[in-house]
mmCIF file of C-alpha atoms in Angstrom:
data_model
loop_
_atom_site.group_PDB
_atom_site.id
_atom_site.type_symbol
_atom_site.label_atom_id
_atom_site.label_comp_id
_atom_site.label_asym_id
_atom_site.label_seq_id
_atom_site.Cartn_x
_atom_site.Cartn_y
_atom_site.Cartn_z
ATOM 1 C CA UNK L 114 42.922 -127.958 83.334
ATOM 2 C CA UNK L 115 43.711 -125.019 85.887
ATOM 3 C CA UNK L 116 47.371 -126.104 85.948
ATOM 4 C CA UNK L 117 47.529 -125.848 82.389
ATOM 5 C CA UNK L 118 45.737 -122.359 82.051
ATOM 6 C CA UNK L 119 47.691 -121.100 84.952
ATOM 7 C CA UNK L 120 50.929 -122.144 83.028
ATOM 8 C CA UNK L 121 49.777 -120.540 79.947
ATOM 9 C CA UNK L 122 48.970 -117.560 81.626
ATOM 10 C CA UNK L 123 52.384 -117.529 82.902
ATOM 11 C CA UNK L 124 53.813 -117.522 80.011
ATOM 12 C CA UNK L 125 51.147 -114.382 77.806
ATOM 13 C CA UNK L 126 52.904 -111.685 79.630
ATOM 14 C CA UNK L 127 53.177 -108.297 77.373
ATOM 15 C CA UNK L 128 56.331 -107.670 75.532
ATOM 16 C CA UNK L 129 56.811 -104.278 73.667
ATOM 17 C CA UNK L 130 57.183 -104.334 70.098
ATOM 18 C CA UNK L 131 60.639 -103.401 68.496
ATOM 19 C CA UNK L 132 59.327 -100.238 67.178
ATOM 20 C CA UNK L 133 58.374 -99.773 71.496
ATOM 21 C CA UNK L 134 62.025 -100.563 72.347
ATOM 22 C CA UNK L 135 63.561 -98.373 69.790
ATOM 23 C CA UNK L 136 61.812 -95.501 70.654
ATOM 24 C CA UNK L 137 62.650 -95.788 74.411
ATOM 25 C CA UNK L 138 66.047 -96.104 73.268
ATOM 26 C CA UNK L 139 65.933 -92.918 71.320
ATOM 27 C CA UNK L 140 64.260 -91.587 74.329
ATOM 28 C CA UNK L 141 67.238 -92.740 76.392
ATOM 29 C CA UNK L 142 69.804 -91.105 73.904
ATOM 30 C CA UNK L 143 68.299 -87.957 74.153
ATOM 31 C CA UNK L 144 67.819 -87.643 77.901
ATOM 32 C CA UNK L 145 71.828 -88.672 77.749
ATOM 33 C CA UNK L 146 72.416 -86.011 74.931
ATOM 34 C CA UNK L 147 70.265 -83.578 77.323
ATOM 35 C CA UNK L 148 72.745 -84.573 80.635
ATOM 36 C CA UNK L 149 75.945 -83.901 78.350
ATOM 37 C CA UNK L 150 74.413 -80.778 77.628
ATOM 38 C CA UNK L 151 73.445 -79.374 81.357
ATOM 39 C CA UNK L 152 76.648 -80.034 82.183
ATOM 40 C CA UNK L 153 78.507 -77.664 79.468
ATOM 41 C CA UNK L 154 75.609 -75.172 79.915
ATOM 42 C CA UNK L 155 75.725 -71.933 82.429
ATOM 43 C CA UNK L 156 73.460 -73.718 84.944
ATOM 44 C CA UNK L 157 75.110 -74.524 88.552
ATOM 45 C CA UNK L 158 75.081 -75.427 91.694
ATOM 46 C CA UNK L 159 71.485 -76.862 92.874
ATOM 47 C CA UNK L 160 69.749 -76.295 89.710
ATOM 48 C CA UNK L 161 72.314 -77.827 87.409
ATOM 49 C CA UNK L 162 72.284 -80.987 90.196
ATOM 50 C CA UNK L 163 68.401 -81.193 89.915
ATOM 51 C CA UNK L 164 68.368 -81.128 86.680
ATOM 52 C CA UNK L 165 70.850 -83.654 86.276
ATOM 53 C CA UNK L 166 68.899 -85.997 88.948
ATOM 54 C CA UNK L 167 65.970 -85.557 87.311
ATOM 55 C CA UNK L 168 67.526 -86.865 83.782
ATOM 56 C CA UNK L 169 69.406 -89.650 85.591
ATOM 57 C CA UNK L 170 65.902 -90.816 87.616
ATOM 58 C CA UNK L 171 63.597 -90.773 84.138
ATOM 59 C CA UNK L 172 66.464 -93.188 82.468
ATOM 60 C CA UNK L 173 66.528 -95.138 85.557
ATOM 61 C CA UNK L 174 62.649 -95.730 85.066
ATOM 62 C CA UNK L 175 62.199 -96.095 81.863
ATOM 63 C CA UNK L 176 65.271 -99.101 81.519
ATOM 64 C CA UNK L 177 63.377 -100.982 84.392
ATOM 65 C CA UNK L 178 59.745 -100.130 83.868
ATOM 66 C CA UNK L 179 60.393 -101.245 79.875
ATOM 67 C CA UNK L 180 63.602 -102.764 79.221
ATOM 68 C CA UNK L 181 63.383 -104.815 82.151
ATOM 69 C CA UNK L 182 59.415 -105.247 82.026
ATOM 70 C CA UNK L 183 58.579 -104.277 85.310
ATOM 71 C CA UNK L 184 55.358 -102.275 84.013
ATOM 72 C CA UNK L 185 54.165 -105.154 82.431
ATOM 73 C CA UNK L 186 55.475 -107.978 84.268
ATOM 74 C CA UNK L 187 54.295 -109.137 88.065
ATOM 75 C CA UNK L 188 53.858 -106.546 90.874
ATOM 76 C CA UNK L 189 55.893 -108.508 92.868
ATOM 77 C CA UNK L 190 59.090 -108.230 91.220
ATOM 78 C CA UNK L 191 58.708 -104.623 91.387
ATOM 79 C CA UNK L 192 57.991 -104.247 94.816
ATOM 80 C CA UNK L 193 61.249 -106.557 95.534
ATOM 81 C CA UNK L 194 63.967 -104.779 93.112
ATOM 82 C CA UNK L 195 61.724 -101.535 95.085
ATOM 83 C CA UNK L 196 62.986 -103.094 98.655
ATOM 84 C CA UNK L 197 66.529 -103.328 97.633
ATOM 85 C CA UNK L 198 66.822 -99.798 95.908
ATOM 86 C CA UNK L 199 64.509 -97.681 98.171
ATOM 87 C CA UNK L 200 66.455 -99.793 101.014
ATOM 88 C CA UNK L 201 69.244 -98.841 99.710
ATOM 89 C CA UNK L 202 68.757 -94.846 98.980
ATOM 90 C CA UNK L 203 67.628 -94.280 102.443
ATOM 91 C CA UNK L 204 70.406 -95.707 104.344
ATOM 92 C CA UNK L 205 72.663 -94.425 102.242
ATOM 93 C CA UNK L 206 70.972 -90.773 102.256
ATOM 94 C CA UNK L 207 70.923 -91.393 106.047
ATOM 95 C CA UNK L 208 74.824 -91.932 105.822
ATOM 96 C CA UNK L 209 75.121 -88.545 104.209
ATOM 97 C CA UNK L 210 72.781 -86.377 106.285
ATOM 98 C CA UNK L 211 74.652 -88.106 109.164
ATOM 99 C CA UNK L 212 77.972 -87.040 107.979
ATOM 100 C CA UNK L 213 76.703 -83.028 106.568
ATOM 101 C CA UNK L 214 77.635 -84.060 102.928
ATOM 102 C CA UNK L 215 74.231 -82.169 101.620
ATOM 103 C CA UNK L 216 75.696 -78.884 103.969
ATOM 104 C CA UNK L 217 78.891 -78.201 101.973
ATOM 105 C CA UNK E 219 44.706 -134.747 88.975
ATOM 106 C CA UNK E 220 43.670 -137.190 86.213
ATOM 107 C CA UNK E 221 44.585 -134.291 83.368
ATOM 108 C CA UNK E 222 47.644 -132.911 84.655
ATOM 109 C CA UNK E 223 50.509 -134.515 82.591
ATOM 110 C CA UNK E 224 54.352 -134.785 83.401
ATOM 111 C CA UNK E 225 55.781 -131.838 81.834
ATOM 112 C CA UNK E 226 53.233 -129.673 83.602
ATOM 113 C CA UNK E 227 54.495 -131.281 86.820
ATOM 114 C CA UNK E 228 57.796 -130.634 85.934
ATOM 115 C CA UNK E 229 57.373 -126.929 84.655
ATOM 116 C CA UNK E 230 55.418 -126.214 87.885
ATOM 117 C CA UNK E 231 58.635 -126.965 89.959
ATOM 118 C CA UNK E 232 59.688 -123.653 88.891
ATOM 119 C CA UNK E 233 56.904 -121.308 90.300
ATOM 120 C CA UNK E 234 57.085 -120.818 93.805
ATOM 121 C CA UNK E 235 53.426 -120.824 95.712
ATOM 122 C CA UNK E 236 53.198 -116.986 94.636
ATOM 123 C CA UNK E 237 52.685 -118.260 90.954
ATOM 124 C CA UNK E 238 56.072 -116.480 90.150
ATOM 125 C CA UNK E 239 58.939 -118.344 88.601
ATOM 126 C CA UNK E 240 61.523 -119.017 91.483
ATOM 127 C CA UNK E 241 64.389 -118.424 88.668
ATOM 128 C CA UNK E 242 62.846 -114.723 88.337
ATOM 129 C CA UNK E 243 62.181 -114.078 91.817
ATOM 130 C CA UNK E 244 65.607 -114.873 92.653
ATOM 131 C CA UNK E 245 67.237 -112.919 89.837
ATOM 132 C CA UNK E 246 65.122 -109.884 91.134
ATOM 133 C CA UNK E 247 66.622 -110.311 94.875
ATOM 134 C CA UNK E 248 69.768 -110.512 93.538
ATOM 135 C CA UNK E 249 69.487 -107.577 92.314
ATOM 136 C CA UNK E 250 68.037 -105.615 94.793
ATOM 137 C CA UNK E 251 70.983 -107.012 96.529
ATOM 138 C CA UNK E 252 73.159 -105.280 93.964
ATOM 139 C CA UNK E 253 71.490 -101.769 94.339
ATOM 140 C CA UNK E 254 73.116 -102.239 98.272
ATOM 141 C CA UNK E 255 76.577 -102.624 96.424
ATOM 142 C CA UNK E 256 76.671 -100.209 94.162
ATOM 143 C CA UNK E 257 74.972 -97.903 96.675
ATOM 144 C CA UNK E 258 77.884 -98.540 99.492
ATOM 145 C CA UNK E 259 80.468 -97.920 96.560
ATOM 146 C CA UNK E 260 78.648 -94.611 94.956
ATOM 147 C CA UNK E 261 78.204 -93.133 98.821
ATOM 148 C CA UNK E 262 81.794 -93.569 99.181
ATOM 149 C CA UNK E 263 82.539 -92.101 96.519
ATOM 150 C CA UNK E 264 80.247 -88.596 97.089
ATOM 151 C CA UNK E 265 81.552 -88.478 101.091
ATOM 152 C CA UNK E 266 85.155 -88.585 99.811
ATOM 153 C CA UNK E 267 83.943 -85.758 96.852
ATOM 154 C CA UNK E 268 86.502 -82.808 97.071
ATOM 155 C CA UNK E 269 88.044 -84.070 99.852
ATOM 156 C CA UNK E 270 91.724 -85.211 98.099
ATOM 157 C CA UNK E 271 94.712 -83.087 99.910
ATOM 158 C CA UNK E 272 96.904 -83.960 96.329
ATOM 159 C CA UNK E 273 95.622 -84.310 92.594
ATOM 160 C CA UNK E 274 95.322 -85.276 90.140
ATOM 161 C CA UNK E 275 91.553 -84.176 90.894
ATOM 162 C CA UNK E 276 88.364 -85.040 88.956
ATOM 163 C CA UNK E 277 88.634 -82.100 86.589
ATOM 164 C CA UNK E 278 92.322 -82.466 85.723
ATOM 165 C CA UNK E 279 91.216 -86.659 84.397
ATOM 166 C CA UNK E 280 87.784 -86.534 83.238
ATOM 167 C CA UNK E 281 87.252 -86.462 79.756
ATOM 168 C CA UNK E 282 82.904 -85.846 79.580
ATOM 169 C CA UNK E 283 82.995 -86.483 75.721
ATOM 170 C CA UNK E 284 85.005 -89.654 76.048
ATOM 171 C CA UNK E 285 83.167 -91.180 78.508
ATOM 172 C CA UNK E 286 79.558 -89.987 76.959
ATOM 173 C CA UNK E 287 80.779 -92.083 74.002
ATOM 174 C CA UNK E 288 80.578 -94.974 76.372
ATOM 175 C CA UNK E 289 77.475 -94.363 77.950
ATOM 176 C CA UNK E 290 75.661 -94.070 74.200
ATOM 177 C CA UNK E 291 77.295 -97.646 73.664
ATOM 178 C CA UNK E 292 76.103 -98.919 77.201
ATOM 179 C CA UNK E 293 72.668 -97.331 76.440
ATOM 180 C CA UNK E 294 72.697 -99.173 72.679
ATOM 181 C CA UNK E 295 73.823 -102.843 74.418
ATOM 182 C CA UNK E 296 70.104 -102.186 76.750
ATOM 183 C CA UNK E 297 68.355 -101.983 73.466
ATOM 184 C CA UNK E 298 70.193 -104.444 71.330
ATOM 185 C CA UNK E 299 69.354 -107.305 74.574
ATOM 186 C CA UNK E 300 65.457 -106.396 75.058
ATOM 187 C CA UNK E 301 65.680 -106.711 70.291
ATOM 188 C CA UNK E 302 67.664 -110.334 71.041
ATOM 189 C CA UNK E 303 64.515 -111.370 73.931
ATOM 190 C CA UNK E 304 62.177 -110.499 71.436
ATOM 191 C CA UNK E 305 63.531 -112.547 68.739
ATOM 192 C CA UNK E 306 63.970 -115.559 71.991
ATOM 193 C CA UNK E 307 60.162 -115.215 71.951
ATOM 194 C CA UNK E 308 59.391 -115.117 68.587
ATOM 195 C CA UNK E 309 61.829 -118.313 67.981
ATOM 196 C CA UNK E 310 63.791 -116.657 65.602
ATOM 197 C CA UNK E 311 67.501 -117.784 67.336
ATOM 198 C CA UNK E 312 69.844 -116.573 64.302
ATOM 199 C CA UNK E 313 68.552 -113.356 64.478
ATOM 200 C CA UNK E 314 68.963 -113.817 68.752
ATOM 201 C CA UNK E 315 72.453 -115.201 68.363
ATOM 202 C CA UNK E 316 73.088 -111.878 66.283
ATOM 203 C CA UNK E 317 71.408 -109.063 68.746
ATOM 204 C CA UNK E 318 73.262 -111.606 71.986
ATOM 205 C CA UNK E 319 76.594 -111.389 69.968
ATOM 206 C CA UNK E 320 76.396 -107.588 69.080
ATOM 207 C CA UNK E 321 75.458 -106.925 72.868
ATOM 208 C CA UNK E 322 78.567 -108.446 73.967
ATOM 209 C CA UNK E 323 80.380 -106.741 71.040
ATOM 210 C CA UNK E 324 78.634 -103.566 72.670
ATOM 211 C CA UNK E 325 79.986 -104.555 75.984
ATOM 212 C CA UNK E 326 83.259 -105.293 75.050
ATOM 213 C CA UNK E 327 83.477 -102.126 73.177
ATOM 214 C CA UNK E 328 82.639 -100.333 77.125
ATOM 215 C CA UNK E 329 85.042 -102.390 79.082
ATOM 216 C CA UNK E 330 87.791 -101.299 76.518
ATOM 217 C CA UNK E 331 87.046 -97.813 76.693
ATOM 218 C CA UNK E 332 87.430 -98.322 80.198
ATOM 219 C CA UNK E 333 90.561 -99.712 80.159
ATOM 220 C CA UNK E 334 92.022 -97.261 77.801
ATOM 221 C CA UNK E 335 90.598 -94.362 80.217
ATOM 222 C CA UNK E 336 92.505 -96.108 83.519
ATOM 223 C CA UNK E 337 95.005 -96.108 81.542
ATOM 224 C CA UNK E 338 95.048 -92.694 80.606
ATOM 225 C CA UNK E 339 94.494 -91.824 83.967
ATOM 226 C CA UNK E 340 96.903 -93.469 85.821
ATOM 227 C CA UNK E 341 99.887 -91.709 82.867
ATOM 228 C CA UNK E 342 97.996 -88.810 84.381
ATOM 229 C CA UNK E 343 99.453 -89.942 87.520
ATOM 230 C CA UNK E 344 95.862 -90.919 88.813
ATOM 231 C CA UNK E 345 96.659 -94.795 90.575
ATOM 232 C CA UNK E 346 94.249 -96.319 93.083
ATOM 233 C CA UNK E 347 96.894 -95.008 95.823
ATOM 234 C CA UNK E 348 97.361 -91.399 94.636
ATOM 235 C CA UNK E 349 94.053 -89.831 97.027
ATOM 236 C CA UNK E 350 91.004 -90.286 97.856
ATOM 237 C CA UNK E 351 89.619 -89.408 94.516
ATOM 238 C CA UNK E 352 91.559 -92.208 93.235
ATOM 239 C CA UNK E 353 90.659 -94.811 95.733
ATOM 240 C CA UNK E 354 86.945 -94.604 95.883
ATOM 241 C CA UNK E 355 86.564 -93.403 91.348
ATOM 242 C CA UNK E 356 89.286 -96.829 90.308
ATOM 243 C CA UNK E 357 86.470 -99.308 93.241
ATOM 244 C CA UNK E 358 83.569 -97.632 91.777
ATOM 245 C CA UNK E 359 83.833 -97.724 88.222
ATOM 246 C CA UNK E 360 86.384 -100.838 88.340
ATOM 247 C CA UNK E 361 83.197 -102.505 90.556
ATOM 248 C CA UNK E 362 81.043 -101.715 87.453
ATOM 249 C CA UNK E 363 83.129 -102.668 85.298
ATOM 250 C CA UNK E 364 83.986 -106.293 86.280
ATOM 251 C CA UNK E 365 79.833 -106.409 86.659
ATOM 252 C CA UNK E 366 79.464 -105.449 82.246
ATOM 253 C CA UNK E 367 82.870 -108.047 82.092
ATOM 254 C CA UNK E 368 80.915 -111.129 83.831
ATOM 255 C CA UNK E 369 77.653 -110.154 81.304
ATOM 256 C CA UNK E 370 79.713 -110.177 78.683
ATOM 257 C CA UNK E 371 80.709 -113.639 79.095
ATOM 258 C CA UNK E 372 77.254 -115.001 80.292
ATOM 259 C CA UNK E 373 76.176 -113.761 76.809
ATOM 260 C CA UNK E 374 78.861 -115.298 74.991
ATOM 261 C CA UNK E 375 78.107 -118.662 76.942
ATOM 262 C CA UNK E 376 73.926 -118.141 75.684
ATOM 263 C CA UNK E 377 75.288 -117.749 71.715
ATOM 264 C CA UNK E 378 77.755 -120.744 72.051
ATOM 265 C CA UNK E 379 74.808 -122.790 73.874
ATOM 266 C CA UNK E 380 71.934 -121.572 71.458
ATOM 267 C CA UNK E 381 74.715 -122.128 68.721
ATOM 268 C CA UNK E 382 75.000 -126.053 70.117
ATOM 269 C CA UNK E 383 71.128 -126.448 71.047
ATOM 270 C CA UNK E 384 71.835 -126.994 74.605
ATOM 271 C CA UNK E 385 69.349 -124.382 75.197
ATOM 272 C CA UNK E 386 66.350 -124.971 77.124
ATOM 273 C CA UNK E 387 62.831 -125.985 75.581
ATOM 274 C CA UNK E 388 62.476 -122.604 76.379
ATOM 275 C CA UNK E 389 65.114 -120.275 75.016
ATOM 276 C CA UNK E 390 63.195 -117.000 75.801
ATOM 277 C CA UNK E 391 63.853 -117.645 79.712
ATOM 278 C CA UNK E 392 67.592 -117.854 80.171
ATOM 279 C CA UNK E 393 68.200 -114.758 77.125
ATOM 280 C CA UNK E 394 65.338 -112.486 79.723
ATOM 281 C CA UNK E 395 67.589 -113.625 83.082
ATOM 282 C CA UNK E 396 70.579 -112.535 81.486
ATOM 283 C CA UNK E 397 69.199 -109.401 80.087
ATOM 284 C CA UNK E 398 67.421 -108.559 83.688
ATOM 285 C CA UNK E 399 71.184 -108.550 84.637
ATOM 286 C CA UNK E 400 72.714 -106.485 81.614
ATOM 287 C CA UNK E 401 69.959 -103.754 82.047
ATOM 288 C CA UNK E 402 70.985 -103.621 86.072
ATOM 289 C CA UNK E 403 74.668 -103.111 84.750
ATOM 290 C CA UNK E 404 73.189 -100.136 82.633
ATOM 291 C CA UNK E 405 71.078 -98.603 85.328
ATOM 292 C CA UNK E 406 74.120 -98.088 87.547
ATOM 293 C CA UNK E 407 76.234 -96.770 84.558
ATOM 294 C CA UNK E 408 73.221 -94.126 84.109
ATOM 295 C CA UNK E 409 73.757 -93.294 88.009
ATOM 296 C CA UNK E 410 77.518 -93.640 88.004
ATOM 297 C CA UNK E 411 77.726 -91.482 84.881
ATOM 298 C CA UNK E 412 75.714 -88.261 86.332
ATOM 299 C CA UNK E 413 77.243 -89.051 90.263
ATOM 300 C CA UNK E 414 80.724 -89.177 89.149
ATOM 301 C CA UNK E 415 81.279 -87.740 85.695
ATOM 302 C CA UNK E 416 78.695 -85.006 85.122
ATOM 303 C CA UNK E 417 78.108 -82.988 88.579
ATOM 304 C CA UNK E 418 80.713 -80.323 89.117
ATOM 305 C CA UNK E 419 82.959 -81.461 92.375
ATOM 306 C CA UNK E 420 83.724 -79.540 94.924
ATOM 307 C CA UNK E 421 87.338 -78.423 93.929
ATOM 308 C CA UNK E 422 85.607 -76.465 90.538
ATOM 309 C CA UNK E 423 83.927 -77.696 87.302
ATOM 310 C CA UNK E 424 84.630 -80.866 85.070
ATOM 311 C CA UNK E 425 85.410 -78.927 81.976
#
């Protein structure tokens, strides 16, 4: 029995409903629409680039945490896809400090 | 032991001892391998930022309505994949062949309006040789775009094998594996799209 129960377990993962995924879509869109418009607006230098960043990093969430399940889904496929892109920001951060880019 | 049948046997040579489905797990490394990638190819392109001796420079090229055009149809293939999963799951394949189908459609739509802007570009005088710019923008975004170009045709090859039932007993599987891959495309659009496109560079604003 437990192989069978564990299987089916496996396999009653949440899913979001359509009416979910279309409104993190929307979501998406106007994040996007928000981006297009910092970057036409008065706003420069640092505050136009946090801005931006902070746009960019919500869409970056919401696609994985609900397009790609990783709210719902196991912890351990978020703390591997986590590995490779927190890996990867702070090397490459540490390749920019290292060569001044965040001075100019 | 005595109620454990064949297919379970046979199913449970997919989970690893974790209780996660090898398939999965290795989709998910491959992708964190990915975020190394893009990452090398993105840093490249911000330490080279501003520092072209000849144009044609960011500013004089970039078109920001153009290419937000392509980032709404990136952004609508994420959706249209997670609406052709949920029809996997619910079983309901023509409606899946038609959400796979228009993702691709979606897809195709980007890589052509990349192509058409490289092309642009290098009229513009803008060729992977030109300067710096052009070197590290054309690996970048020509990088990404080979990545939407190879999920393009992994899609096609799920509607032609859901179209000839060689799908698995379990159709939802391969359509989510595909789609992990399709979002991962999108996610480094939405970073490439801010990075490159939408902050100012160094030599004055993208206008």
């Amino acid at each position: 029995m437990t192989t069978t129960d564990d299987t089916k377990a496996r396999h009653t993962e949440y899913h979001p409903s359509t009416r979910e995924y279309v409104r993190v879509g929307l979501i998406l869109v106007a994040f996007t629409c928000l981006e297009v418009w910092l970057s036409y607006s008065s706003l420069s230098g640092t505050p136009l680039i946090a801005a931006l960043l902070t746009c960019t990093l919500i869409k970056f969430l919401m696609v994985i945490g609900y397009f790609m399940h990783l709210k719902f889904d196991n912890g351990r496929f978020s703390r591997t896809f986590a590995l490779g892109a927190i890996g990867a920001f702070t090397l490459y951060a540490a390749v920019l400090l290292m060569f001044g880019v965040w001075g100019k | 032991m005595a109620d454990v049948t064949a297919p379970d046997i046979v199913l449970d040579e997919h989970y690893t001892s974790t209780g996660l489905r090898s398939t999965k797990l290795a989709m998910w490394l491959f992708l964190a391998s990915e975020c190394l990638l893009f990452g090398g190819l993105i840093t490249a392109y911000i330490l080279y930022r501003g520092a072209s001796l000849t144009g044609p420079y960011p500013q004089d090229v970039f078109d920001i309505g153009y290419t937000s055009v392509s980032s709404f149809v990136l952004l609508a293939s994420s959706l249209t994949m997670v609406l052709a999963h949920n029809a996997a799951l619910d079983k309901d394949f023509p409606r899946m062949r038609l959400w796979l189908t228009g993702t691709a459609m979606l897809g195709l739509t980007f890589v052509g309006g990349q192509v058409f802007e490289f092309t642009s570009f290098y009229r513009e005088g803008l060729t992977i040789k030109t300067n710096l710019f052009g070197t590290t923008f054309y690996t970048l975004t020509g990088f990404h775009g080979v990545h939407v170009t190879v999920g393009v045709l992994m899609l096609l090859i799920l509607v032609v094998m859901s179209w000839r039932g060689s799908l698995s007993d379990e159709p939802a599987f391969p359509v989510e594996m595909v789609g992990l891959y399709w979002h991962f495309v999108d996610i480094v659009w939405i970073v490439i799209f801010t990075l490159v496109y939408l902050i100012p560079s160094p030599q004055g604003p993208i206008r």
